[in-house]
């Protein structure tokens, strides 16, 4: 390992062992006190590295910091953004395993009991990592490479630049924030305080990912008030809230489910349903890359709800429908130079850019609609949000290289 990446592995291991799972039931910012504590630790680390204007933004709780320019002319200010929270899989007592010089074909046992393992049959991506050092879970938790790999890569870049003032670069901003996994982290992002002209989230997956096209996204929270009576006298009187929910779901296109779609195909995904005959709740997420089709998907659900209420003769089905984020590509219209610079950086480093429509979203989607163009770069994680999550140390090193190369290419934008 060269000096450029010195300390990154230890930094990453320390980060993932710190629990920072976000809480979707919370209304605070951040959503969990453990996130607040970790953000304070990161702020202290950046101060120790000598960065300027290190502070926690009161509006968003993002840790923000500046690497000062060391050139005598102006270039666009670049920002690098990552999130510190982890997803809704077990994140307590993360115990990473290190597999050195992986042979590219053997099974990797997660933990000592042999219950879970990474195999080529289940995870063909393992073959790409022959000779690499892999960091895995012990099978009981997620790893947290989403997105602590991005956090570690950004801070490693910052440490290297602060230690090497002979490497020329413009002003660089760093933003590390909470609650991406519950979809609220970027809601209060302060673009003015951040102060960048263009930015990148470092929150993608395997080597080469460069993402600038995402879903449009909405969520529907539906409540159904039934009428429960004894089954002996149910005819003509009972309204089974669970059955109404089933009827609602069956009214949606059968093909348009997450498990039946791919590529640019959108969907309705019922991910929570609970209740009794008397009362039931359902939660859907709605996704589509095409904005017009996305709007029609929402309208169809509204029409189904209205039709059920008409059939019942009164309003027993209520729905709260709200948008979550929009397609990043639309916000980047007219600002594709930020994508082109990342693409050039990868190509000059011998990394093939992997560009495809993301079946999800990033904080960069919301931030771009706030006026700061922010595509997404790879951070290295595989099988994220699960016990099978892992990351290659060499991929993380290449992510640092890409950030440094983007800084270098930006010097041409006088």
Short mmCIF file of C-alpha atoms in Angstrom, two decimals:
data_model
loop_
_atom_site.label_atom_id
_atom_site.label_comp_id
_atom_site.label_asym_id
_atom_site.label_seq_id
_atom_site.Cartn_x
_atom_site.Cartn_y
_atom_site.Cartn_z
CA UNK A 1 0.00 0.00 0.00
CA UNK A 2 1.39 3.38 -0.99
CA UNK A 3 1.40 6.45 1.18
CA UNK A 4 -1.59 7.73 -0.75
CA UNK A 5 -3.84 5.17 0.92
CA UNK A 6 -2.03 4.84 4.21
CA UNK A 7 -4.45 4.40 7.06
CA UNK A 8 -7.53 3.92 4.87
CA UNK A 9 -8.15 0.31 5.88
CA UNK A 10 -7.85 1.11 9.59
CA UNK A 11 -10.06 4.16 9.10
CA UNK A 12 -12.72 2.14 7.29
CA UNK A 13 -12.71 -0.65 9.90
CA UNK A 14 -13.13 1.90 12.66
CA UNK A 15 -16.04 3.51 10.84
CA UNK A 16 -17.97 0.30 10.17
CA UNK A 17 -17.58 -0.84 13.78
CA UNK A 18 -19.37 2.34 14.86
CA UNK A 19 -23.13 1.79 14.76
CA UNK A 20 -24.94 4.54 12.83
CA UNK A 21 -28.16 2.95 11.60
CA UNK A 22 -30.78 5.58 10.83
CA UNK A 23 -34.27 5.44 12.33
CA UNK A 24 -37.24 5.80 9.94
CA UNK A 25 -39.67 6.35 12.82
CA UNK A 26 -37.79 9.39 14.10
CA UNK A 27 -38.61 13.04 13.35
CA UNK A 28 -35.27 14.44 14.53
CA UNK A 29 -32.28 15.49 12.40
CA UNK A 30 -30.27 13.26 12.48
CA UNK A 31 -32.76 10.49 13.12
CA UNK A 32 -30.62 8.75 15.75
CA UNK A 33 -28.24 10.06 18.46
CA UNK A 34 -25.59 7.55 17.34
CA UNK A 35 -25.36 9.41 14.04
CA UNK A 36 -24.90 12.70 15.85
CA UNK A 37 -22.04 11.27 17.90
CA UNK A 38 -20.32 9.85 14.82
CA UNK A 39 -20.66 13.10 12.88
CA UNK A 40 -18.94 14.90 15.76
CA UNK A 41 -16.11 12.35 15.62
CA UNK A 42 -15.67 12.94 11.89
CA UNK A 43 -15.66 16.70 12.39
CA UNK A 44 -12.88 16.32 14.95
CA UNK A 45 -10.93 14.09 12.56
CA UNK A 46 -11.16 16.66 9.77
CA UNK A 47 -10.02 19.40 12.13
CA UNK A 48 -7.03 17.29 13.15
CA UNK A 49 -6.12 16.93 9.46
CA UNK A 50 -6.02 20.71 9.20
CA UNK A 51 -9.04 21.38 6.99
CA UNK A 52 -10.63 24.82 7.08
CA UNK A 53 -14.10 25.86 8.22
CA UNK A 54 -15.00 22.50 9.74
CA UNK A 55 -18.52 22.72 11.13
CA UNK A 56 -21.79 20.85 11.47
CA UNK A 57 -24.47 22.67 9.51
CA UNK A 58 -27.39 23.41 11.86
CA UNK A 59 -29.95 23.02 9.08
CA UNK A 60 -28.92 19.58 7.79
CA UNK A 61 -26.50 18.17 10.39
CA UNK A 62 -23.97 17.61 7.59
CA UNK A 63 -20.33 17.87 8.58
CA UNK A 64 -18.87 20.40 6.15
CA UNK A 65 -15.22 21.25 5.62
CA UNK A 66 -12.91 22.92 3.10
CA UNK A 67 -9.59 21.95 1.58
CA UNK A 68 -8.22 25.38 0.56
CA UNK A 69 -7.10 26.03 -2.99
CA UNK A 70 -3.33 26.15 -3.51
CA UNK A 71 -3.39 27.73 -6.97
CA UNK A 72 -3.41 31.42 -7.91
CA UNK A 73 -6.35 31.31 -10.32
CA UNK A 74 -10.00 30.39 -10.01
CA UNK A 75 -11.50 27.07 -11.03
CA UNK A 76 -14.90 25.62 -10.12
CA UNK A 77 -15.23 24.53 -6.50
CA UNK A 78 -15.70 20.76 -6.29
CA UNK A 79 -17.66 19.05 -3.54
CA UNK A 80 -17.52 15.41 -2.42
CA UNK A 81 -20.46 14.04 -0.45
CA UNK A 82 -21.10 10.76 1.41
CA UNK A 83 -23.56 9.53 4.02
CA UNK A 84 -22.73 8.00 7.35
CA UNK A 85 -25.89 6.04 8.18
CA UNK A 86 -26.47 2.37 7.45
CA UNK A 87 -29.58 0.53 6.29
CA UNK A 88 -32.32 -1.45 8.01
CA UNK A 89 -30.41 -4.71 8.45
CA UNK A 90 -28.69 -5.63 11.69
CA UNK A 91 -25.90 -3.09 12.20
CA UNK A 92 -25.01 -3.80 15.84
CA UNK A 93 -21.55 -5.19 16.67
CA UNK A 94 -20.22 -5.21 13.13
CA UNK A 95 -17.20 -7.54 13.11
CA UNK A 96 -15.43 -7.29 9.74
CA UNK A 97 -13.38 -10.13 8.30
CA UNK A 98 -10.33 -9.48 6.11
CA UNK A 99 -9.56 -11.89 3.29
CA UNK A 100 -6.13 -11.14 1.85
CA UNK A 101 -5.09 -12.10 -1.68
CA UNK A 102 -8.45 -13.69 -2.53
CA UNK A 103 -7.98 -16.45 -5.13
CA UNK A 104 -11.10 -15.53 -7.12
CA UNK A 105 -12.84 -18.87 -6.79
CA UNK A 106 -12.99 -20.17 -3.22
CA UNK A 107 -15.99 -19.89 -0.96
CA UNK A 108 -15.64 -17.28 1.78
CA UNK A 109 -17.16 -18.40 5.07
CA UNK A 110 -18.75 -15.61 7.07
CA UNK A 111 -18.05 -16.35 10.69
CA UNK A 112 -16.89 -19.55 12.31
CA UNK A 113 -20.15 -21.53 12.30
CA UNK A 114 -20.23 -21.97 8.53
CA UNK A 115 -23.91 -21.03 8.30
CA UNK A 116 -23.40 -18.29 5.72
CA UNK A 117 -20.85 -17.98 2.95
CA UNK A 118 -20.04 -16.06 -0.20
CA UNK A 119 -19.95 -18.39 -3.19
CA UNK A 120 -19.34 -17.84 -6.89
CA UNK A 121 -22.63 -19.58 -7.64
CA UNK A 122 -24.58 -16.99 -5.67
CA UNK A 123 -22.25 -14.03 -6.16
CA UNK A 124 -20.41 -14.26 -9.51
CA UNK A 125 -18.90 -10.80 -8.92
CA UNK A 126 -16.36 -12.44 -6.60
CA UNK A 127 -14.41 -13.62 -9.65
CA UNK A 128 -13.48 -10.01 -10.42
CA UNK A 129 -11.50 -9.70 -7.22
CA UNK A 130 -8.75 -12.26 -7.67
CA UNK A 131 -5.67 -11.03 -5.82
CA UNK A 132 -7.58 -8.35 -3.90
CA UNK A 133 -8.00 -7.83 -0.19
CA UNK A 134 -11.71 -8.22 0.60
CA UNK A 135 -13.48 -6.93 3.69
CA UNK A 136 -16.59 -8.97 4.50
CA UNK A 137 -19.04 -9.36 7.36
CA UNK A 138 -19.05 -12.21 9.88
CA UNK A 139 -22.52 -13.19 8.67
CA UNK A 140 -24.47 -11.62 11.52
CA UNK A 141 -24.64 -7.99 10.35
CA UNK A 142 -24.29 -5.82 7.31
CA UNK A 143 -20.85 -4.32 6.69
CA UNK A 144 -21.66 -0.65 6.20
CA UNK A 145 -19.58 -0.06 3.08
CA UNK A 146 -22.71 1.77 2.00
CA UNK A 147 -21.52 4.38 2.56
CA UNK A 148 -18.64 4.29 4.99
CA UNK A 149 -16.41 3.27 2.12
CA UNK A 150 -17.27 6.61 0.53
CA UNK A 151 -16.61 8.43 3.80
CA UNK A 152 -13.24 6.71 4.19
CA UNK A 153 -12.25 7.43 0.58
CA UNK A 154 -13.09 11.13 0.80
CA UNK A 155 -11.23 11.60 4.08
CA UNK A 156 -8.25 9.60 2.80
CA UNK A 157 -8.11 11.93 -0.22
CA UNK A 158 -8.27 14.93 2.11
CA UNK A 159 -5.47 13.58 4.32
CA UNK A 160 -3.23 13.00 1.30
CA UNK A 161 -3.80 16.47 -0.15
CA UNK A 162 -3.22 18.18 3.19
CA UNK A 163 0.06 16.29 3.55
CA UNK A 164 1.17 17.11 0.00
CA UNK A 165 0.72 20.80 -0.79
CA UNK A 166 2.84 20.32 -3.93
CA UNK A 167 -0.22 18.61 -5.51
CA UNK A 168 -2.11 21.49 -7.09
CA UNK A 169 -5.88 21.74 -6.83
CA UNK A 170 -8.68 24.23 -6.52
CA UNK A 171 -10.93 24.66 -3.50
CA UNK A 172 -12.54 21.38 -2.43
CA UNK A 173 -15.58 20.97 -0.20
CA UNK A 174 -16.46 17.91 1.86
CA UNK A 175 -19.97 17.05 3.06
CA UNK A 176 -20.74 14.04 5.27
CA UNK A 177 -24.38 13.63 6.20
CA UNK A 178 -26.98 11.48 7.95
CA UNK A 179 -30.16 9.63 7.03
CA UNK A 180 -29.67 8.81 3.36
CA UNK A 181 -30.97 5.30 3.91
CA UNK A 182 -34.35 6.56 5.14
CA UNK A 183 -34.66 9.07 2.31
CA UNK A 184 -34.52 12.26 4.37
CA UNK A 185 -30.80 13.05 4.63
CA UNK A 186 -30.59 15.55 1.79
CA UNK A 187 -33.95 17.21 2.44
CA UNK A 188 -32.28 20.04 4.35
CA UNK A 189 -28.93 20.11 2.57
CA UNK A 190 -27.62 23.71 2.59
CA UNK A 191 -26.21 24.32 -0.89
CA UNK A 192 -25.21 27.89 -0.06
CA UNK A 193 -23.27 26.90 3.06
CA UNK A 194 -21.60 24.03 1.21
CA UNK A 195 -20.32 26.47 -1.39
CA UNK A 196 -19.49 24.12 -4.28
CA UNK A 197 -20.09 24.73 -7.98
CA UNK A 198 -20.34 21.04 -8.81
CA UNK A 199 -20.27 17.93 -6.68
CA UNK A 200 -20.21 14.15 -6.55
CA UNK A 201 -21.76 11.73 -4.12
CA UNK A 202 -19.31 8.90 -3.51
CA UNK A 203 -22.00 6.33 -2.84
CA UNK A 204 -22.06 3.89 -5.75
CA UNK A 205 -21.21 0.22 -5.94
CA UNK A 206 -18.52 -1.67 -7.85
CA UNK A 207 -15.54 -0.28 -9.73
CA UNK A 208 -16.40 2.15 -12.51
CA UNK A 209 -19.98 2.95 -11.59
CA UNK A 210 -20.90 6.44 -12.75
CA UNK A 211 -24.57 7.17 -12.20
CA UNK A 212 -26.55 10.13 -13.44
CA UNK A 213 -29.93 8.63 -14.28
CA UNK A 214 -32.15 7.54 -11.40
CA UNK A 215 -35.78 6.68 -10.76
CA UNK A 216 -38.46 9.22 -10.05
CA UNK A 217 -39.80 8.10 -6.68
CA UNK A 218 -42.94 8.42 -4.59
CA UNK A 219 -44.42 6.72 -1.56
CA UNK A 220 -48.06 5.94 -0.80
CA UNK A 221 -49.31 5.30 2.72
CA UNK A 222 -52.81 3.81 2.64
CA UNK A 223 -55.23 3.22 5.50
CA UNK A 224 -58.40 1.15 5.21
CA UNK A 225 -61.19 1.35 7.78
CA UNK A 226 -63.20 -1.85 7.79
CA UNK A 227 -66.39 -2.87 9.51
CA UNK A 228 -65.99 -5.95 11.65
CA UNK A 229 -68.99 -8.06 12.61
CA UNK A 230 -69.35 -11.73 13.46
CA UNK A 231 -68.83 -13.95 10.45
CA UNK A 232 -72.23 -15.54 11.08
CA UNK A 233 -73.95 -12.30 10.08
CA UNK A 234 -71.24 -10.88 7.79
CA UNK A 235 -73.16 -10.93 4.51
CA UNK A 236 -74.02 -7.42 3.39
CA UNK A 237 -72.56 -5.87 6.52
CA UNK A 238 -68.90 -6.80 7.01
CA UNK A 239 -66.22 -4.76 5.28
CA UNK A 240 -62.96 -6.71 5.59
CA UNK A 241 -60.16 -4.14 5.54
CA UNK A 242 -57.62 -6.82 4.64
CA UNK A 243 -59.71 -7.98 1.67
CA UNK A 244 -60.12 -4.39 0.46
CA UNK A 245 -56.35 -4.10 0.58
CA UNK A 246 -55.98 -7.27 -1.47
CA UNK A 247 -58.51 -5.96 -3.98
CA UNK A 248 -56.55 -2.71 -4.23
CA UNK A 249 -53.30 -4.56 -4.85
CA UNK A 250 -54.91 -6.84 -7.45
CA UNK A 251 -56.11 -3.76 -9.34
CA UNK A 252 -52.51 -2.76 -10.13
CA UNK A 253 -50.76 -4.18 -13.22
CA UNK A 254 -49.47 -7.66 -12.39
CA UNK A 255 -46.22 -7.20 -14.30
CA UNK A 256 -45.38 -3.88 -12.64
CA UNK A 257 -43.87 -5.32 -9.50
CA UNK A 258 -40.25 -4.88 -8.47
CA UNK A 259 -39.55 -8.61 -8.67
CA UNK A 260 -40.81 -8.75 -12.28
CA UNK A 261 -39.07 -5.68 -13.72
CA UNK A 262 -35.61 -4.65 -14.80
CA UNK A 263 -33.73 -1.90 -16.64
CA UNK A 264 -35.97 1.08 -17.28
CA UNK A 265 -39.16 -0.70 -16.25
CA UNK A 266 -40.91 1.01 -13.36
CA UNK A 267 -43.01 -0.61 -10.66
CA UNK A 268 -45.33 -0.48 -7.68
CA UNK A 269 -43.78 -2.21 -4.68
CA UNK A 270 -45.94 -3.16 -1.70
CA UNK A 271 -43.37 -3.45 1.06
CA UNK A 272 -45.56 -3.30 4.15
CA UNK A 273 -49.07 -4.54 4.91
CA UNK A 274 -50.53 -5.05 8.34
CA UNK A 275 -53.88 -5.04 10.04
CA UNK A 276 -57.09 -6.82 10.88
CA UNK A 277 -60.60 -7.05 9.48
CA UNK A 278 -61.35 -3.78 11.25
CA UNK A 279 -58.36 -1.74 10.08
CA UNK A 280 -55.43 -2.21 7.73
CA UNK A 281 -52.40 -0.26 6.51
CA UNK A 282 -50.40 -0.62 3.30
CA UNK A 283 -47.24 1.15 2.15
CA UNK A 284 -46.12 1.31 -1.48
CA UNK A 285 -43.15 2.80 -3.21
CA UNK A 286 -43.68 3.88 -6.82
CA UNK A 287 -40.77 4.12 -9.26
CA UNK A 288 -40.21 5.05 -12.89
CA UNK A 289 -37.42 6.68 -14.90
CA UNK A 290 -39.87 8.48 -17.20
CA UNK A 291 -41.50 11.46 -15.48
CA UNK A 292 -44.74 11.29 -17.47
CA UNK A 293 -45.16 7.57 -16.82
CA UNK A 294 -44.29 8.20 -13.16
CA UNK A 295 -47.10 10.74 -12.87
CA UNK A 296 -49.53 8.34 -14.55
CA UNK A 297 -48.56 5.62 -12.07
CA UNK A 298 -49.56 7.90 -9.21
CA UNK A 299 -52.80 8.85 -10.95
CA UNK A 300 -53.71 5.19 -11.45
CA UNK A 301 -53.33 4.52 -7.74
CA UNK A 302 -55.48 7.55 -6.97
CA UNK A 303 -58.16 6.29 -9.37
CA UNK A 304 -58.11 2.83 -7.77
CA UNK A 305 -58.59 4.34 -4.30
CA UNK A 306 -61.44 6.54 -5.56
CA UNK A 307 -63.07 3.53 -7.23
CA UNK A 308 -62.93 1.44 -4.07
CA UNK A 309 -64.51 4.24 -2.05
CA UNK A 310 -67.26 4.61 -4.67
CA UNK A 311 -67.92 0.87 -4.50
CA UNK A 312 -68.04 0.97 -0.69
CA UNK A 313 -70.37 3.96 -0.76
CA UNK A 314 -68.23 6.02 1.60
CA UNK A 315 -64.61 7.04 2.11
CA UNK A 316 -63.06 4.10 3.88
CA UNK A 317 -59.76 4.10 1.98
CA UNK A 318 -57.49 7.09 2.55
CA UNK A 319 -54.09 7.66 1.01
CA UNK A 320 -51.17 9.95 1.69
CA UNK A 321 -49.14 10.12 -1.54
CA UNK A 322 -45.93 12.12 -1.70
CA UNK A 323 -42.91 12.42 -3.95
CA UNK A 324 -39.49 11.42 -2.60
CA UNK A 325 -37.05 12.38 -5.35
CA UNK A 326 -36.86 12.85 -9.12
CA UNK A 327 -34.67 11.56 -11.94
CA UNK A 328 -31.18 12.95 -11.53
CA UNK A 329 -30.72 13.04 -15.30
CA UNK A 330 -33.37 15.75 -15.71
CA UNK A 331 -31.64 17.97 -13.15
CA UNK A 332 -28.27 17.54 -14.89
CA UNK A 333 -29.65 18.70 -18.24
CA UNK A 334 -27.23 21.42 -19.38
CA UNK A 335 -24.62 20.43 -16.77
CA UNK A 336 -23.22 17.22 -18.21
CA UNK A 337 -19.67 18.53 -17.92
CA UNK A 338 -19.67 17.25 -14.33
CA UNK A 339 -20.37 13.73 -15.66
CA UNK A 340 -17.89 14.09 -18.51
CA UNK A 341 -15.09 15.05 -16.12
CA UNK A 342 -15.68 11.97 -13.98
CA UNK A 343 -15.82 9.80 -17.09
CA UNK A 344 -12.53 11.24 -18.34
CA UNK A 345 -10.92 10.72 -14.94
CA UNK A 346 -11.82 7.05 -14.94
CA UNK A 347 -10.69 6.51 -18.52
CA UNK A 348 -7.33 8.17 -17.88
CA UNK A 349 -6.84 5.79 -14.95
CA UNK A 350 -7.69 2.75 -17.07
CA UNK A 351 -11.08 2.26 -15.40
CA UNK A 352 -14.00 1.51 -17.71
CA UNK A 353 -16.96 3.74 -16.76
CA UNK A 354 -20.06 1.68 -16.03
CA UNK A 355 -22.98 3.97 -16.89
CA UNK A 356 -26.55 2.68 -16.68
CA UNK A 357 -29.98 3.82 -15.41
CA UNK A 358 -29.97 3.26 -11.66
CA UNK A 359 -32.94 1.39 -10.23
CA UNK A 360 -32.86 3.59 -7.17
CA UNK A 361 -31.75 7.06 -6.17
CA UNK A 362 -29.02 8.96 -4.37
CA UNK A 363 -28.80 12.05 -2.22
CA UNK A 364 -27.38 13.61 -5.37
CA UNK A 365 -30.85 13.47 -6.91
CA UNK A 366 -32.27 15.88 -4.34
CA UNK A 367 -29.13 18.01 -4.17
CA UNK A 368 -29.05 18.41 -7.96
CA UNK A 369 -32.64 19.70 -7.91
CA UNK A 370 -31.46 22.27 -5.36
CA UNK A 371 -29.13 23.67 -8.03
CA UNK A 372 -25.87 21.80 -7.36
CA UNK A 373 -25.15 19.24 -10.13
CA UNK A 374 -24.24 16.03 -8.29
CA UNK A 375 -23.83 12.68 -10.08
CA UNK A 376 -22.75 9.54 -8.21
CA UNK A 377 -19.35 7.79 -8.21
CA UNK A 378 -18.47 4.22 -7.22
CA UNK A 379 -17.38 3.59 -3.64
CA UNK A 380 -16.81 -0.16 -4.01
CA UNK A 381 -19.52 -1.96 -2.06
CA UNK A 382 -21.08 -5.22 -3.25
CA UNK A 383 -24.29 -6.89 -1.97
CA UNK A 384 -25.12 -3.84 0.11
CA UNK A 385 -27.69 -3.84 2.93
CA UNK A 386 -27.13 -7.51 3.72
CA UNK A 387 -24.99 -10.02 5.61
CA UNK A 388 -23.31 -10.79 2.26
CA UNK A 389 -21.94 -7.27 1.83
CA UNK A 390 -18.26 -6.92 1.01
CA UNK A 391 -15.82 -4.44 -0.49
CA UNK A 392 -12.43 -4.65 -2.16
CA UNK A 393 -9.68 -2.55 -0.61
CA UNK A 394 -8.12 -2.11 -4.04
CA UNK A 395 -11.40 -0.75 -5.41
CA UNK A 396 -11.50 1.74 -2.55
CA UNK A 397 -7.95 2.80 -3.46
CA UNK A 398 -9.03 3.32 -7.07
CA UNK A 399 -11.92 5.47 -5.84
CA UNK A 400 -9.37 7.72 -4.11
CA UNK A 401 -7.41 7.86 -7.38
CA UNK A 402 -10.55 8.99 -9.25
CA UNK A 403 -11.20 11.80 -6.78
CA UNK A 404 -7.61 13.01 -7.12
CA UNK A 405 -7.79 12.78 -10.91
CA UNK A 406 -11.03 14.81 -10.99
CA UNK A 407 -9.28 17.51 -8.94
CA UNK A 408 -6.43 17.47 -11.45
CA UNK A 409 -8.72 17.70 -14.50
CA UNK A 410 -10.62 20.55 -12.86
CA UNK A 411 -7.47 22.69 -13.09
CA UNK A 412 -8.20 22.97 -16.82
CA UNK A 413 -11.54 24.70 -16.13
CA UNK A 414 -10.17 28.21 -15.72
#
